[in-house]
Coordinates of C-alpha atoms and ligand atoms in Angstrom, one line a residue:
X362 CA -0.7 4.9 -13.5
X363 CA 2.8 4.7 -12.0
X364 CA 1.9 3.7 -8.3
X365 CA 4.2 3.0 -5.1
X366 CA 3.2 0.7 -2.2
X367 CA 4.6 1.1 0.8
X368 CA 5.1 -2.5 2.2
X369 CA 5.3 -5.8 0.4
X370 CA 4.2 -7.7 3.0
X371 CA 0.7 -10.1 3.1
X372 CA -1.0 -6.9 2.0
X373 CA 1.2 -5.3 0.0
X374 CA 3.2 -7.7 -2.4
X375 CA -0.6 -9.4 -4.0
X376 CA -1.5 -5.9 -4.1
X377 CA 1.5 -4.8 -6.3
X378 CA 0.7 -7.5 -8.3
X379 CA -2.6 -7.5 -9.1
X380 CA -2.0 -3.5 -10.2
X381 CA 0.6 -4.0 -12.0
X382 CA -0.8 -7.0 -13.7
X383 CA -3.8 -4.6 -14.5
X384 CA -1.2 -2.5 -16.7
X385 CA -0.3 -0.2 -14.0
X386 CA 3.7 0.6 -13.0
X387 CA 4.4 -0.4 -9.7
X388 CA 7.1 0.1 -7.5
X389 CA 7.1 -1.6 -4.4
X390 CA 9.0 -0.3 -1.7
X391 CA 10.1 -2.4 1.8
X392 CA 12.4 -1.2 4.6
X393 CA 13.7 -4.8 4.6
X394 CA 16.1 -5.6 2.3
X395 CA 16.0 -9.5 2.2
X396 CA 12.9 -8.7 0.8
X397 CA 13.4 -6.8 -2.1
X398 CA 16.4 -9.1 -2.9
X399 CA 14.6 -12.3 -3.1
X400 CA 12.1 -10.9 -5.3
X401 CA 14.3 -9.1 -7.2
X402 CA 15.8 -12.7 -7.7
X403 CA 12.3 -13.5 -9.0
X404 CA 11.7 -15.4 -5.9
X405 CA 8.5 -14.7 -3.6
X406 CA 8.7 -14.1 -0.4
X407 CA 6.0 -16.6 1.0
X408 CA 3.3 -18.8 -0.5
X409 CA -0.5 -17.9 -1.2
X410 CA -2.8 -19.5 -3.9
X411 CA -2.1 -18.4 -7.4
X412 CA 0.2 -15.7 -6.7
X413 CA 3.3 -17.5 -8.4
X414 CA 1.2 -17.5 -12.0
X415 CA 0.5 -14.0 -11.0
X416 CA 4.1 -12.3 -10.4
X417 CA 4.8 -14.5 -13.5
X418 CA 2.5 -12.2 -15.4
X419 CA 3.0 -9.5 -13.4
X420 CA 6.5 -8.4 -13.2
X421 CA 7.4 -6.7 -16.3
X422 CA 5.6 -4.0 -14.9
X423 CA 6.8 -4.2 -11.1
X424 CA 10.0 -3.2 -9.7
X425 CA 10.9 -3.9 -5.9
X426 CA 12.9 -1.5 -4.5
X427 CA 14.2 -0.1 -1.3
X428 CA 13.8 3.6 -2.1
X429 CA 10.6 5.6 -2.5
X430 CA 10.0 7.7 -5.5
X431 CA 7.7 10.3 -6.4
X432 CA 4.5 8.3 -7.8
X433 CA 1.1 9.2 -8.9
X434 CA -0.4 7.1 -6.2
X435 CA 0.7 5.8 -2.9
X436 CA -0.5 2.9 -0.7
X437 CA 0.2 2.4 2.7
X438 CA 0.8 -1.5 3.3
X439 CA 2.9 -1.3 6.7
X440 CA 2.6 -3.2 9.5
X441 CA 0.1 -2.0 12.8
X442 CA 0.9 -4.5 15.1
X443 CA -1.3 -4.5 18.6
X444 CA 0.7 -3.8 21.6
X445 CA -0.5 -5.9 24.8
X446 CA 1.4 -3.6 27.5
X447 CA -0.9 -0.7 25.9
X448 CA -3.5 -2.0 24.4
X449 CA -3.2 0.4 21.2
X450 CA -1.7 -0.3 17.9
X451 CA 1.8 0.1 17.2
X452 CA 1.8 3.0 14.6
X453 CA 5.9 3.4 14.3
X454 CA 5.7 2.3 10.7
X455 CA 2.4 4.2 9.5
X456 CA 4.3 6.8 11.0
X457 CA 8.0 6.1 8.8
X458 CA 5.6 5.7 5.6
X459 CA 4.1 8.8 6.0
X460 CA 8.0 10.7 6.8
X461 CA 9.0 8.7 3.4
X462 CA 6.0 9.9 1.1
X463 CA 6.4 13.4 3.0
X464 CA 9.8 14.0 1.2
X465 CA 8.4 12.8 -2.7
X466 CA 5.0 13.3 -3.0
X467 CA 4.0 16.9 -4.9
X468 CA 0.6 18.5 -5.4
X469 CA -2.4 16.3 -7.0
X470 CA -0.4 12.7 -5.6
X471 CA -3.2 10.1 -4.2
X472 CA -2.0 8.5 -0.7
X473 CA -4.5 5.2 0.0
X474 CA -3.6 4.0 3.5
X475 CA -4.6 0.1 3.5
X476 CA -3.0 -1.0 6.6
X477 CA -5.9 -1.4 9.6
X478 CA -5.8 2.0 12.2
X479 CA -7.6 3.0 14.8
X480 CA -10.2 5.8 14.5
X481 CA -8.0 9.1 14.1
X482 CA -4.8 7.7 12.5
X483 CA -5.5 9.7 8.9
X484 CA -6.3 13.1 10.3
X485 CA -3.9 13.1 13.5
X486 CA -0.8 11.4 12.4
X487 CA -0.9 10.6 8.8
X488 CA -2.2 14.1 6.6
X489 CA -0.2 16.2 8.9
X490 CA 3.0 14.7 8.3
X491 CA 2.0 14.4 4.4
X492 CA 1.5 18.1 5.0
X493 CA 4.5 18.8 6.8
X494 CA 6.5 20.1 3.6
X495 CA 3.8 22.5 2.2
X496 CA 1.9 19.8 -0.2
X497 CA -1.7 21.1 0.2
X498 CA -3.6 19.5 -2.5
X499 CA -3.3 16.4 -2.2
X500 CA -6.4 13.2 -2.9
X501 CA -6.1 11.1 0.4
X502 CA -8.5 7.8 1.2
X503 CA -8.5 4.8 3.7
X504 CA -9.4 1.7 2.0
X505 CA -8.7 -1.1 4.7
X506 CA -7.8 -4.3 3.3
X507 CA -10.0 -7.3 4.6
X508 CA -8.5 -10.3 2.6
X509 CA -7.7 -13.8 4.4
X510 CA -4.9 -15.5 3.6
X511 CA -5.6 -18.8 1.1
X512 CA -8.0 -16.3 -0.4
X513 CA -6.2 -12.8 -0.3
X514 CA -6.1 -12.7 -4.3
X515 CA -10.1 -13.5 -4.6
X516 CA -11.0 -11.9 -1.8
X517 CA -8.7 -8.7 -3.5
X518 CA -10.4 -8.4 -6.6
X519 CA -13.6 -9.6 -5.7
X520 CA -14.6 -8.3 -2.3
X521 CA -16.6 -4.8 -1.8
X522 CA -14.2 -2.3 -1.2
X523 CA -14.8 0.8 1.6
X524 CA -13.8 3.9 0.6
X525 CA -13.5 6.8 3.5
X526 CA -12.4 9.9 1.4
X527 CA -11.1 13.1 2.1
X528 CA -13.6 14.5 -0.1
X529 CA -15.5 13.4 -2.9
X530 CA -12.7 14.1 -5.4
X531 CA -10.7 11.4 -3.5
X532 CA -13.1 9.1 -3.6
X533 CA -14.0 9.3 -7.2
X534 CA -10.1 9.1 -8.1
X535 CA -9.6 6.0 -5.4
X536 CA -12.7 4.1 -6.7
X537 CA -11.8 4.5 -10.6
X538 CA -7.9 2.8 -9.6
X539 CA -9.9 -0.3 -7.4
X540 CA -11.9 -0.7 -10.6
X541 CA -8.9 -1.7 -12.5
X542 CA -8.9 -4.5 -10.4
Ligands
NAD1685 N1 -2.2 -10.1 6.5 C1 -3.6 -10.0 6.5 O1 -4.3 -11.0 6.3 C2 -4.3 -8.7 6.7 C3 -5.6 -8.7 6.5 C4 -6.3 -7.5 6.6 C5 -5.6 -6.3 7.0 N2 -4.2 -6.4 7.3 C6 -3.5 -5.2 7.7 O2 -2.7 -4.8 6.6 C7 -1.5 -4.2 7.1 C8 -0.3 -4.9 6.6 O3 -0.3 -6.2 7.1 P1 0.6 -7.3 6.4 O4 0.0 -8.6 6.9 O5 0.8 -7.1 5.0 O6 2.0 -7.0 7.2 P2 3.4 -7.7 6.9 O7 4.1 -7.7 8.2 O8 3.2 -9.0 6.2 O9 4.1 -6.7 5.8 C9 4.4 -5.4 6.1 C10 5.7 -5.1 5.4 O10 5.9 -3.7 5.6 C11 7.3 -3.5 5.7 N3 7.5 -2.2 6.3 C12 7.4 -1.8 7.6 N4 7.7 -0.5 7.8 C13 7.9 0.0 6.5 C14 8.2 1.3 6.0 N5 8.3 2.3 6.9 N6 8.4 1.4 4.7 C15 8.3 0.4 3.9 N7 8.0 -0.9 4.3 C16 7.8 -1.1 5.6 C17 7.8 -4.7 6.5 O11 9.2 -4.9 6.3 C18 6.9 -5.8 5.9 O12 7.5 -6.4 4.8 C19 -1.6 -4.2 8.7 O13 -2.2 -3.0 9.2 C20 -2.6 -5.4 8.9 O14 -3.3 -5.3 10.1 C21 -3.6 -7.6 7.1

């Protein structure tokens, strides 16, 4: 499938590479430029366990980019920082994401938000904006990611994924893409 992750951060860049290693196409898509450079130099942006044999084998099929482009599938890698002084999460990038897939996605696109939210965040803020340009049919799931660092590719592949669906539909379609894993 030709998939776009939104955030190559802890999350995001071992999840673009495990997909893409699995034989998907991945495009992975970061705000920060320094970013995409360095691993558009071939260079990784920070160290975890086997990831350097992985983007080795991975990226033929993954190309970093700054610019979002209409995909089959979209995940949602972006940071949700806590915020002390309110004692909520900081949703400013869930919210850019979403603005960015708003203006690409078209009917029958997956959107798989991985980043941790608090109870509300996909029905309040995120299928609204996804909505925003008249894209009704769309699969949507939150799948939050529960690796720890030293482990993350392990605990990515082999770790019981939870699926909160939409409808059954998107959780069918979310489940057969986590099985490629
Ligand atoms: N790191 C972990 O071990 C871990 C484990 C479980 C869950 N999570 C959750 O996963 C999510 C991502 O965490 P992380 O550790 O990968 O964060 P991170 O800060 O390492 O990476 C996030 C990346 O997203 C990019 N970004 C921010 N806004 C963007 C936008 N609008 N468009 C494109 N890219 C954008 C940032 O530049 C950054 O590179 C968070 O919600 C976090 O709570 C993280």
């Amino acid at each position: 499938m030709k998939i776009c992750v939104v955030g190559l951060g802890y999350i995001g860049l071992p999840t673009s590479l495990l997909l893409a290693n699995a034989g998907h196409t991945v495009l992975g898509v970061d705000i920060n430029s320094n970013i995409v450079e360095t691993l558009n130099r071939n260079q990784l942006t920070f160290k975890e366990p086997g990831l350097d044999e992985l983007f080795e084998k991975a990226k033929k099929n993954f190309q970093p980019s700054n610019i979002i482009q209409s995909s089959e599938v979209y995940i949602i890698a972006v940071p949700t920082p806590l915020e002390n002084a309110i004692k909520m999460a900081n949703l400013d990038a869930i919210r850019n994401a979403s603005d960015a897939i708003a203006r690409v996605i078209t009917e029958g696109q997956i959107v798989i938000l991985e980043s941790t939210v608090p109870p509300g965040t996909s029905e309040h803020l995120i299928l609204p904006i996804l909505r925003e340009n008249g894209v009704k049919n769309i699969y949507f799931a939150h799948c939050p990611e529960r690796a720890i660092p030293g482990k993350t590719l392990h605990e990515m592949v082999h770790n019981d994924r939870i699926i909160g669906a939409l409808n059954p539909e998107s959780a069918e379609k979310v489940k057969t893409l986590y099985s490629s894993l």
